[in-house]
Coordinates of C-alpha atoms and ligand atoms in Angstrom, one line a residue:
M528 CA 0.0 0.0 0.0
N529 CA 2.1 2.9 -1.3
R530 CA 0.8 6.4 -0.8
I531 CA 2.9 8.1 -3.5
E532 CA 1.7 5.5 -6.1
N533 CA -1.9 5.9 -5.0
L534 CA -1.8 9.7 -5.2
K535 CA -0.4 9.4 -8.8
K536 CA -3.6 7.6 -9.7
L537 CA -5.6 10.7 -8.8
E538 CA -3.7 12.7 -11.4
I539 CA -5.4 10.8 -14.3
E540 CA -8.1 13.4 -14.8
T541 CA -10.1 11.3 -17.3
K542 CA -10.6 8.5 -14.8
T543 CA -14.1 8.1 -13.3
W544 CA -14.3 5.8 -10.3
D545 CA -17.4 3.7 -9.7
I546 CA -17.4 4.6 -5.9
A547 CA -15.6 7.2 -3.9
V548 CA -15.7 6.5 -0.2
I549 CA -15.2 9.2 2.4
G550 CA -13.8 7.8 5.7
G551 CA -11.3 5.1 6.4
G552 CA -12.9 3.6 9.5
A553 CA -14.8 0.3 9.8
S554 CA -17.8 1.6 7.7
G555 CA -15.8 3.0 4.8
L556 CA -13.6 -0.1 4.7
G557 CA -16.7 -2.3 4.6
V558 CA -18.0 -0.3 1.6
A559 CA -14.7 -0.5 -0.2
L560 CA -14.3 -4.2 0.4
D561 CA -17.8 -5.1 -0.8
A562 CA -17.6 -2.8 -3.9
L563 CA -14.3 -4.3 -4.9
S564 CA -15.7 -7.9 -4.5
R565 CA -18.3 -7.0 -7.1
G566 CA -15.6 -5.7 -9.6
L567 CA -16.4 -2.0 -9.0
S568 CA -13.5 0.5 -9.0
V569 CA -13.0 2.2 -5.7
V570 CA -11.1 5.2 -4.2
L571 CA -11.2 5.6 -0.4
V572 CA -10.0 8.8 1.2
E573 CA -9.4 9.2 5.0
K574 CA -8.6 12.6 6.4
A575 CA -6.4 11.2 9.2
D576 CA -5.0 7.7 9.4
F577 CA -7.1 4.5 8.8
A578 CA -9.1 3.8 12.0
K579 CA -8.0 7.1 13.7
G580 CA -11.6 7.7 14.7
T581 CA -14.0 5.5 16.6
S582 CA -12.7 2.4 14.9
S583 CA -9.5 2.1 17.0
R584 CA -11.3 3.0 20.2
S585 CA -13.8 0.1 20.6
T586 CA -14.1 -2.5 23.4
K587 CA -12.4 -4.8 20.9
L588 CA -15.3 -7.3 20.8
V589 CA -16.5 -9.2 17.8
H590 CA -19.9 -9.8 19.2
G591 CA -23.6 -10.5 18.6
G592 CA -24.4 -8.2 21.5
V593 CA -25.8 -9.9 24.5
R594 CA -27.2 -6.5 25.6
Y595 CA -29.3 -6.1 22.4
L596 CA -30.7 -9.5 23.0
A597 CA -31.9 -8.4 26.4
Q598 CA -33.5 -5.5 24.7
G599 CA -35.3 -7.8 22.3
D600 CA -33.5 -6.7 19.1
V601 CA -33.4 -10.3 17.8
M602 CA -32.7 -9.5 14.1
L603 CA -29.8 -7.3 14.9
V604 CA -28.3 -10.0 17.1
L605 CA -28.8 -12.7 14.5
E606 CA -27.1 -10.6 11.8
A607 CA -24.2 -9.7 14.2
L608 CA -23.7 -13.4 15.2
K609 CA -23.5 -14.3 11.5
E610 CA -20.9 -11.6 10.8
R611 CA -19.0 -12.5 14.0
G612 CA -18.6 -16.0 12.7
R613 CA -17.4 -14.7 9.3
L614 CA -15.0 -12.3 10.8
L615 CA -13.4 -15.0 12.9
Q616 CA -13.1 -17.1 9.8
N617 CA -11.7 -14.4 7.5
A618 CA -9.1 -13.0 10.0
P619 CA -8.0 -15.7 12.3
H620 CA -4.7 -13.8 12.9
L621 CA -6.6 -10.7 14.3
T622 CA -9.5 -12.3 16.1
H623 CA -10.0 -15.1 18.6
N624 CA -12.6 -16.9 20.7
Q625 CA -12.9 -15.2 24.1
P626 CA -14.7 -16.7 27.1
F627 CA -16.6 -14.2 29.2
I628 CA -17.8 -14.9 32.8
I629 CA -20.9 -13.1 34.3
P630 CA -20.6 -13.3 38.1
I631 CA -23.8 -14.7 39.7
Y632 CA -25.1 -13.5 43.0
T633 CA -28.8 -14.6 43.0
F634 CA -30.8 -17.6 41.8
F635 CA -32.8 -15.3 39.6
D636 CA -29.7 -14.0 37.8
R637 CA -28.5 -17.6 37.4
L638 CA -31.8 -18.5 35.7
Q639 CA -32.0 -15.3 33.6
Y640 CA -28.4 -15.4 32.3
S641 CA -28.3 -19.1 31.7
I642 CA -31.5 -19.1 29.6
G643 CA -30.6 -15.8 27.8
L644 CA -27.1 -17.1 26.8
K645 CA -28.5 -20.5 25.7
I646 CA -30.7 -18.6 23.3
Y647 CA -27.6 -16.6 22.2
D648 CA -25.7 -19.9 21.5
W649 CA -28.7 -21.3 19.6
M650 CA -29.0 -18.1 17.5
A651 CA -25.4 -18.4 16.4
G652 CA -26.1 -21.9 14.9
R653 CA -23.1 -23.6 13.4
L654 CA -21.1 -20.4 13.9
R655 CA -21.4 -20.8 17.6
L656 CA -18.0 -20.3 19.4
G657 CA -18.6 -22.5 22.4
K658 CA -21.4 -23.6 24.7
S659 CA -22.5 -21.3 27.5
R660 CA -22.8 -22.9 30.9
F661 CA -23.2 -22.3 34.7
I662 CA -20.0 -22.8 36.6
S663 CA -19.5 -23.2 40.4
K664 CA -18.2 -20.6 42.7
A665 CA -14.9 -22.5 42.9
E666 CA -14.5 -22.6 39.2
T667 CA -15.4 -18.9 38.9
L668 CA -12.7 -18.1 41.4
S669 CA -10.1 -20.2 39.7
R670 CA -10.8 -18.6 36.3
L671 CA -11.1 -15.0 37.7
P672 CA -8.8 -15.3 40.7
Q673 CA -9.0 -11.6 41.5
I674 CA -12.8 -11.3 41.7
K675 CA -14.4 -10.6 45.1
Q676 CA -16.0 -13.6 46.8
D677 CA -18.7 -11.8 48.9
G678 CA -22.1 -13.3 48.0
L679 CA -20.8 -14.9 44.9
K680 CA -22.8 -18.0 43.9
G681 CA -21.0 -19.0 40.7
G682 CA -20.8 -17.7 37.1
V683 CA -22.2 -18.1 33.7
V684 CA -19.6 -18.6 31.0
Y685 CA -20.3 -17.6 27.4
H686 CA -18.2 -17.0 24.2
D687 CA -17.8 -14.0 21.9
G688 CA -14.9 -12.9 19.8
Q689 CA -12.1 -10.5 20.5
F690 CA -10.0 -8.5 18.0
D691 CA -7.4 -5.9 17.4
D692 CA -9.6 -3.2 15.8
A693 CA -7.0 -0.9 14.3
R694 CA -4.9 -3.7 12.9
L695 CA -8.0 -5.3 11.4
A696 CA -8.7 -2.0 9.7
L697 CA -5.2 -1.9 8.3
S698 CA -5.4 -5.5 7.2
I699 CA -8.7 -4.8 5.3
A700 CA -7.3 -1.6 3.8
I701 CA -4.3 -3.5 2.4
T702 CA -6.6 -6.3 1.2
C703 CA -8.7 -3.6 -0.7
N704 CA -5.5 -2.1 -2.1
E705 CA -4.5 -5.5 -3.4
M706 CA -7.9 -5.9 -5.0
G707 CA -7.3 -2.7 -7.0
G708 CA -8.8 -0.2 -4.6
N709 CA -7.0 3.2 -4.2
M710 CA -6.6 3.7 -0.5
L711 CA -5.4 7.0 0.9
N712 CA -4.8 8.3 4.4
Y713 CA -4.3 12.0 5.2
T714 CA -6.5 13.0 2.3
K715 CA -9.5 15.2 3.3
V716 CA -12.7 15.8 1.4
N717 CA -13.2 19.6 1.3
A718 CA -16.1 19.8 -1.2
L719 CA -18.6 17.7 -3.2
V720 CA -18.7 18.3 -7.0
K721 CA -22.1 18.4 -8.6
N722 CA -23.5 18.7 -12.1
Q723 CA -26.1 21.2 -13.3
K724 CA -28.9 19.0 -12.1
G725 CA -27.5 19.0 -8.6
K726 CA -26.3 15.4 -8.8
I727 CA -23.0 14.6 -7.2
T728 CA -20.3 13.7 -9.8
G729 CA -17.3 13.6 -7.5
I730 CA -15.3 15.0 -4.6
Q731 CA -12.6 17.6 -4.1
V732 CA -9.8 16.4 -1.8
R733 CA -6.6 17.8 -0.3
D734 CA -3.5 15.7 0.4
L735 CA -2.8 17.0 3.9
I736 CA 0.9 15.9 3.7
G737 CA 1.8 17.0 0.2
K738 CA -0.5 20.0 0.5
K739 CA -2.0 19.5 -2.9
N740 CA -5.7 19.5 -4.1
Y741 CA -7.3 16.9 -6.4
K742 CA -10.6 16.5 -8.1
I743 CA -11.9 12.9 -8.2
K744 CA -14.8 11.9 -10.5
A745 CA -17.1 9.2 -9.2
R746 CA -20.4 7.6 -10.1
M747 CA -21.4 7.2 -6.5
V748 CA -20.0 9.0 -3.4
V749 CA -20.4 7.4 0.0
N750 CA -20.3 9.3 3.3
A751 CA -18.9 6.9 5.8
T752 CA -17.6 9.5 8.3
G753 CA -19.2 8.2 11.5
V754 CA -19.7 11.1 14.0
F755 CA -18.6 13.5 11.3
A756 CA -21.4 12.6 8.9
D757 CA -23.2 15.9 9.4
K758 CA -20.1 17.8 8.1
I759 CA -20.4 16.0 4.8
L760 CA -24.2 16.3 4.7
Q761 CA -23.7 20.1 5.1
L762 CA -21.3 20.1 2.2
D763 CA -24.2 18.6 0.2
Q764 CA -26.8 20.9 1.6
P765 CA -25.5 23.9 3.6
D766 CA -28.7 24.1 5.7
A767 CA -29.0 20.4 6.5
P768 CA -30.2 20.1 10.1
K769 CA -27.9 18.5 12.8
S770 CA -28.7 14.8 12.7
I771 CA -26.0 13.4 15.0
Q772 CA -25.2 13.9 18.6
P773 CA -21.9 12.2 19.7
S774 CA -21.9 10.1 22.8
Q775 CA -18.6 9.1 24.4
G776 CA -17.4 5.8 25.7
I777 CA -14.2 5.5 27.5
H778 CA -11.9 2.6 28.5
L779 CA -9.2 2.3 31.1
V780 CA -6.3 0.0 30.5
L781 CA -4.8 -1.8 33.6
D782 CA -2.3 -4.5 34.3
K783 CA -3.7 -7.9 33.5
S784 CA -3.2 -8.9 37.2
F785 CA -6.3 -6.9 38.3
L786 CA -8.4 -9.8 37.0
G787 CA -5.9 -12.6 36.7
G788 CA -6.4 -15.5 34.3
N789 CA -7.4 -15.3 30.6
D790 CA -11.2 -15.0 31.0
A791 CA -13.1 -11.7 30.6
L792 CA -15.5 -10.3 33.2
M793 CA -18.9 -9.1 32.1
I794 CA -21.0 -7.0 34.5
P795 CA -24.5 -7.0 32.9
K796 CA -25.9 -4.1 34.9
T797 CA -23.9 -1.2 36.2
S798 CA -25.4 1.6 38.4
D799 CA -26.1 3.6 35.1
G800 CA -27.9 0.6 33.6
R801 CA -25.1 -0.2 31.1
V802 CA -22.8 -3.2 30.6
L803 CA -19.2 -3.0 31.8
F804 CA -16.5 -5.3 30.4
A805 CA -13.0 -6.1 31.8
V806 CA -11.3 -8.0 29.0
P807 CA -7.7 -9.3 28.8
W808 CA -6.2 -7.8 25.7
Q809 CA -2.5 -8.0 24.5
D810 CA -1.3 -8.8 28.0
K811 CA -3.3 -6.0 29.6
L812 CA -6.8 -5.5 30.8
V813 CA -9.3 -3.2 29.0
V814 CA -12.1 -1.9 31.2
G815 CA -15.1 0.0 30.0
T816 CA -17.3 1.6 28.9
T817 CA -19.4 4.8 29.5
D818 CA -22.1 6.7 27.6
T819 CA -21.7 10.5 27.9
L820 CA -23.2 13.1 25.6
R821 CA -20.6 15.4 24.0
E822 CA -21.2 18.6 22.1
K823 CA -18.7 18.1 19.2
A824 CA -17.5 15.4 17.0
K825 CA -13.7 15.2 17.6
L826 CA -11.0 13.0 16.3
E827 CA -9.2 12.9 19.7
P828 CA -12.0 13.0 22.3
E829 CA -10.9 13.0 26.0
A830 CA -12.2 11.1 29.0
L831 CA -14.0 13.2 31.6
S832 CA -13.0 12.7 35.3
K833 CA -16.6 11.6 36.1
E834 CA -16.3 8.8 33.5
I835 CA -12.9 7.8 34.9
D836 CA -14.3 7.7 38.5
F837 CA -17.3 5.7 37.3
V838 CA -15.2 3.0 35.6
L839 CA -12.8 2.8 38.5
E840 CA -15.6 2.6 41.1
T841 CA -17.6 0.0 39.2
A842 CA -14.5 -2.2 38.6
A843 CA -13.5 -1.8 42.3
A844 CA -16.8 -3.3 43.4
Y845 CA -15.8 -6.6 41.7
M846 CA -12.0 -6.6 42.1
V847 CA -10.0 -7.7 45.1
K848 CA -7.2 -5.2 44.4
T849 CA -8.9 -1.8 44.0
P850 CA -7.7 -0.1 40.8
T851 CA -6.7 3.6 41.3
K852 CA -5.8 6.4 38.8
A853 CA -2.2 5.6 39.4
D854 CA -2.8 2.1 38.0
V855 CA -4.2 3.3 34.7
L856 CA -1.6 2.6 31.9
S857 CA -3.7 4.3 29.2
V858 CA -7.1 5.9 28.9
Y859 CA -8.9 6.2 25.6
A860 CA -12.2 7.6 24.4
G861 CA -14.4 7.0 21.4
L862 CA -17.6 8.6 20.0
R863 CA -20.7 6.8 18.9
P864 CA -23.2 8.6 16.8
L865 CA -26.6 9.1 18.5
A866 CA -29.6 10.6 16.7
A867 CA -29.7 14.3 17.6
P868 CA -32.9 15.5 19.2
K869 CA -35.6 16.9 16.9
E870 CA -36.2 20.6 17.1
G871 CA -38.1 21.5 20.2
S872 CA -37.2 18.3 22.0
T873 CA -34.3 17.8 24.4
K874 CA -34.3 14.0 24.3
T875 CA -31.6 12.2 22.4
K876 CA -32.3 8.8 21.0
E877 CA -29.7 6.1 20.4
I878 CA -29.7 5.2 16.8
S879 CA -30.5 1.5 16.8
R880 CA -27.3 -0.4 16.6
S881 CA -28.5 -1.7 13.3
H882 CA -27.1 0.5 10.6
K883 CA -28.9 2.9 8.2
V884 CA -28.2 3.7 4.6
I885 CA -29.6 7.0 3.4
V886 CA -29.5 8.3 -0.2
S887 CA -29.9 12.1 -0.5
E888 CA -31.5 13.8 -3.4
S889 CA -28.0 14.6 -4.8
G890 CA -27.1 10.9 -4.8
L891 CA -24.8 11.3 -1.7
T892 CA -25.1 7.9 0.1
S893 CA -24.6 8.0 3.9
I894 CA -24.0 5.0 6.1
T895 CA -24.4 5.5 9.8
G896 CA -24.7 3.5 13.0
G897 CA -23.9 -0.2 13.1
K898 CA -20.8 -1.7 14.8
W899 CA -17.4 -3.0 13.9
T900 CA -18.6 -6.6 14.0
T901 CA -21.1 -5.9 11.1
F902 CA -18.8 -3.7 9.0
R903 CA -18.9 -6.1 6.0
K904 CA -22.7 -6.3 5.9
M905 CA -22.9 -2.5 6.3
G906 CA -20.7 -2.3 3.3
E907 CA -22.9 -4.7 1.3
D908 CA -26.1 -2.9 2.1
T909 CA -24.5 0.5 1.1
V910 CA -23.2 -0.8 -2.2
E911 CA -26.6 -2.3 -3.0
K912 CA -27.7 1.4 -3.5
F913 CA -25.3 1.7 -6.5
T914 CA -28.2 0.9 -8.8
T915 CA -30.5 3.4 -7.2
V916 CA -27.9 6.1 -7.5
T917 CA -26.5 5.3 -11.0
G918 CA -29.3 3.3 -12.7
E919 CA -26.6 0.6 -13.5
N920 CA -26.9 -3.0 -12.4
I921 CA -24.1 -4.6 -10.4
K922 CA -22.9 -8.1 -9.6
P923 CA -23.9 -9.7 -6.4
S924 CA -21.8 -9.2 -3.3
A925 CA -18.8 -11.6 -2.9
S926 CA -17.3 -10.1 0.2
A927 CA -18.4 -12.7 2.8
N928 CA -15.5 -15.1 2.3
I929 CA -12.5 -12.9 1.5
H930 CA -9.5 -13.6 3.6
Y931 CA -7.9 -10.5 4.9
R932 CA -4.2 -9.6 4.5
G933 CA -2.0 -11.8 6.7
Y934 CA -4.6 -14.6 6.8
T935 CA -3.2 -17.8 8.4
T936 CA -4.8 -20.4 10.5
A937 CA -1.5 -20.9 12.4
P938 CA -0.5 -17.4 13.5
Q939 CA 2.6 -17.0 15.7
K940 CA 2.1 -16.3 19.4
G941 CA 2.5 -12.9 21.2
H942 CA 2.7 -9.6 19.4
W943 CA 3.6 -11.4 16.1
Q944 CA 0.1 -12.8 15.9
G945 CA -1.4 -9.5 14.5
Y946 CA 0.9 -9.7 11.4
G947 CA -0.4 -13.2 10.6
A948 CA 1.5 -14.7 7.7
D949 CA 3.5 -11.4 7.3
A950 CA 5.3 -12.1 10.6
A951 CA 7.7 -14.5 8.8
T952 CA 8.6 -11.8 6.3
I953 CA 9.4 -9.3 9.1
Q954 CA 11.5 -11.9 10.9
K955 CA 13.4 -12.5 7.6
M956 CA 14.1 -8.8 7.5
I957 CA 15.6 -9.1 11.0
E958 CA 17.8 -12.1 9.8
E959 CA 19.1 -10.1 7.0
N960 CA 19.7 -6.9 9.0
P961 CA 20.5 -7.9 12.6
Q962 CA 20.2 -4.3 13.9
F963 CA 16.4 -4.5 13.1
S964 CA 16.1 -6.9 16.1
N965 CA 16.7 -4.0 18.5
L966 CA 13.8 -3.5 20.8
L967 CA 11.9 -0.1 20.7
H968 CA 11.4 -0.4 24.5
P969 CA 13.2 -2.7 27.0
S970 CA 9.9 -3.9 28.5
Y971 CA 8.1 -4.7 25.3
P972 CA 8.8 -7.0 22.3
Y973 CA 8.3 -4.6 19.4
T974 CA 11.4 -4.4 17.1
E975 CA 12.9 -1.7 14.8
A976 CA 12.0 -4.0 11.9
E977 CA 8.3 -3.4 12.5
V978 CA 8.7 0.4 12.1
V979 CA 10.5 -0.2 8.7
W980 CA 7.8 -2.7 7.7
A981 CA 4.9 -0.3 8.6
V982 CA 6.4 2.6 6.6
K983 CA 7.1 0.4 3.6
N984 CA 3.9 -1.7 3.6
E985 CA 1.2 -0.2 5.9
M986 CA 1.3 3.5 4.9
A987 CA 2.5 4.7 8.4
M988 CA 3.2 8.4 7.9
K989 CA 3.4 9.8 11.4
V990 CA 4.8 8.5 14.7
E991 CA 1.3 8.2 16.1
D992 CA 0.3 6.0 13.2
L993 CA 3.0 3.6 14.3
L994 CA 2.6 3.7 18.1
A995 CA -1.2 4.0 18.2
R996 CA -2.4 1.8 15.3
R997 CA 0.4 -0.3 13.7
I998 CA 1.5 -1.5 17.1
R999 CA -1.0 -0.6 19.9
I1000 CA 1.4 0.6 22.6
L1001 CA -0.3 4.0 23.0
F1002 CA -3.5 2.2 24.0
L1003 CA -1.6 -0.3 26.2
D1004 CA 0.9 1.8 28.0
A1005 CA 1.0 5.5 27.1
K1006 CA 4.2 6.4 29.0
A1007 CA 6.1 3.5 27.3
A1008 CA 4.8 4.9 23.9
I1009 CA 6.2 8.3 24.7
A1010 CA 9.6 6.8 25.6
M1011 CA 9.6 4.9 22.2
A1012 CA 8.8 8.0 20.1
P1013 CA 12.3 9.4 19.5
K1014 CA 13.6 6.0 18.2
V1015 CA 10.5 5.5 16.1
A1016 CA 10.7 9.1 14.7
E1017 CA 14.4 8.5 13.8
I1018 CA 13.7 5.2 11.9
M1019 CA 10.6 6.7 10.2
A1020 CA 12.6 9.8 9.1
R1021 CA 15.2 7.5 7.5
E1022 CA 12.6 5.5 5.6
L1023 CA 10.5 8.5 4.6
K1024 CA 13.7 10.6 3.7
M1025 CA 12.9 13.3 6.2
D1026 CA 15.3 15.6 8.1
E1027 CA 16.1 16.6 11.7
T1028 CA 13.3 19.2 11.8
W1029 CA 10.8 16.6 10.9
I1030 CA 12.0 14.3 13.7
E1031 CA 11.7 17.1 16.3
Q1032 CA 8.2 18.1 15.1
A1033 CA 7.1 14.5 14.9
I1034 CA 8.1 13.8 18.5
T1035 CA 6.5 17.0 19.8
D1036 CA 3.2 16.2 17.9
F1037 CA 3.1 12.7 19.3
E1038 CA 3.8 13.7 22.9
K1039 CA 1.0 16.3 22.7
T1040 CA -1.5 13.5 21.7
A1041 CA -0.1 10.8 23.9
N1042 CA -0.3 13.0 27.0
K1043 CA -4.1 12.8 26.6
Y1044 CA -3.8 9.0 27.2
I1045 CA -2.1 9.5 30.6
L1046 CA -4.1 10.2 33.8
K1047 CA -2.6 13.1 35.7
Ligands
LIG2260 C1 -16.9 3.2 23.2 C2 -17.2 2.3 22.0 C3 -17.0 0.9 22.1 C4 -17.3 0.1 21.0 N1 -17.1 -1.2 21.1 C5 -17.4 -2.0 20.0 C6 -17.1 -3.4 20.1 O1 -16.5 -3.9 21.0 N2 -17.4 -4.2 19.0 C7 -18.1 -3.6 17.9 O2 -18.4 -4.4 17.0 N3 -18.3 -2.3 17.8 C8 -18.0 -1.5 18.9 N4 -18.2 -0.2 18.8 C9 -18.8 0.4 17.5 C10 -17.7 0.6 16.5 O3 -16.5 1.0 17.1 C11 -18.2 1.6 15.5 O4 -19.4 1.2 15.0 C12 -17.2 1.8 14.3 O5 -15.9 1.9 14.7 C13 -17.6 3.0 13.5 O6 -16.8 3.1 12.4 P1 -17.0 4.3 11.3 O7 -16.2 4.0 10.2 O8 -18.5 4.5 11.1 O9 -16.5 5.6 12.1 P2 -15.0 6.1 12.4 O10 -14.2 5.0 12.8 O11 -15.1 7.3 13.3 O12 -14.5 6.5 10.9 C14 -14.9 7.7 10.3 C15 -13.7 8.3 9.6 O13 -14.1 9.3 8.7 C16 -13.0 10.2 8.6 N5 -13.4 11.5 8.1 C17 -14.3 12.4 8.6 N6 -14.4 13.5 7.8 C18 -13.7 13.2 6.7 C19 -13.4 14.0 5.5 N7 -13.9 15.2 5.4 N8 -12.6 13.5 4.6 C20 -12.0 12.2 4.8 N9 -12.2 11.5 5.9 C21 -13.0 12.0 6.8 C22 -12.5 10.3 10.1 O14 -11.2 10.8 10.1 C23 -12.7 8.9 10.6 O15 -11.5 8.1 10.5 C24 -17.9 0.7 19.8 C25 -18.1 2.1 19.8 C26 -17.7 2.9 20.8 C27 -17.9 4.4 20.7

């Protein structure tokens, strides 16, 4: 995936792409993947890095959504369970089967969760990941050694998937690139181009690194910008009403020892009526999440102290060792798009987690809502609108069984797993250049080779791209990420042919962002 080569393709002014996708998060990637699977030509532009938005800030679950089942949204859960199964099959290097335990304190809870999760198992059909079952108090304590014993009667175990969200986004982006898609990060849409009838015929974009503008012609333009969807809708129609109200969810990352073991804890009802997860992830523990209305859509939202207190207090009610702010290795926040209140009302309504595809009069096609797990189906449903927009027929979707870049059923262990089959190539680079085996940080296994690899193959342009999304250290241990930045900047500068000034600026920029992931 080479950015310079991809930019060159934008210079062919006679070229009309079938679909131009705005946004390189889960939704936009799903659209690109599905369109390419039908033989359509695709250009995708992302104003920051792939998955810089909500798509790198999830709870990291590939799930049907036990919560939505409790709310009676059966169709949504059925669809998500099917997509969960597909995702685990198509990306075994970036996903795995994760057991969850719900602690049980009353007979009624035992009955309710045992029955509910049996239904969940049954709905997954042959794509089921494992049987749910009640386990004794002794087994619960042996699997979650750091959970409080008071009043505990046992647990209900069930299975869902877990994944590395940002690396999955990259793996899909590279897959799309290999299928002929033109994938570009740091390329922002500034305007929509229309013909005399008011129909959209393309987009105007700016390469934010090379500081150059391009006009891209496209038969269909897809707005897949998540919480930023209103900004694109307003480019289409300047007086378009506000349709989205961001709601924030935060996660705290702790040492894995706060739970012990390899099982995840699921607390089905917190004091604010939500679900709280504590999930082992890449040798740490991810705890979250919250639901807090925010005024603005931001690329780098920040956790509020009341959210931090809520997560710490809720976790402390279940954990033997009370987690404090000093134990938080990283804090990250993401924004979900809620439906904004209608004029005159103050109530916000959560857009059903099932996605929505809307075609505006101009032909602009917006995809909103949904979740990471269903990204492919969201793409399929969006591309189905191609005929409505252009009047041309298209081939049926063939995206359900595509293996994503790095696919292997026998991934290596530890941090190499996320590279899948590419791990062997990176290790070969180390064999040929022994200095590449140098570690970026004495406490973590990441090597210099991975920085070179990410610049050459994964379109890493900034230090943050490397430390937040190619390897996930910013989300796992923000202070360690800051310590790694100078070395990473130096290697990246060498590969990107940048000078000392670039290195200094790159480190300063990264520290500014990374400091937001540290609790003061
Ligand atoms: C706290 C939280 C936890 C979650 N946990 C889970 C989970 O465990 N499992 C699950 O399945 N789902 C989960 N979700 C849902 C999932 O993360 C989202 O549905 C998904 O990431 C949304 O992807 P998106 O592409 O729509 O938005 P985004 O990832 O935000 O992508 C939109 C992109 O558009 C780009 N963009 C905006 N404007 C422009 C422009 N003018 N030009 C070019 N690009 C532009 C942005 O830079 C951004 O990268 C969670 C969501 C939240 C908030």
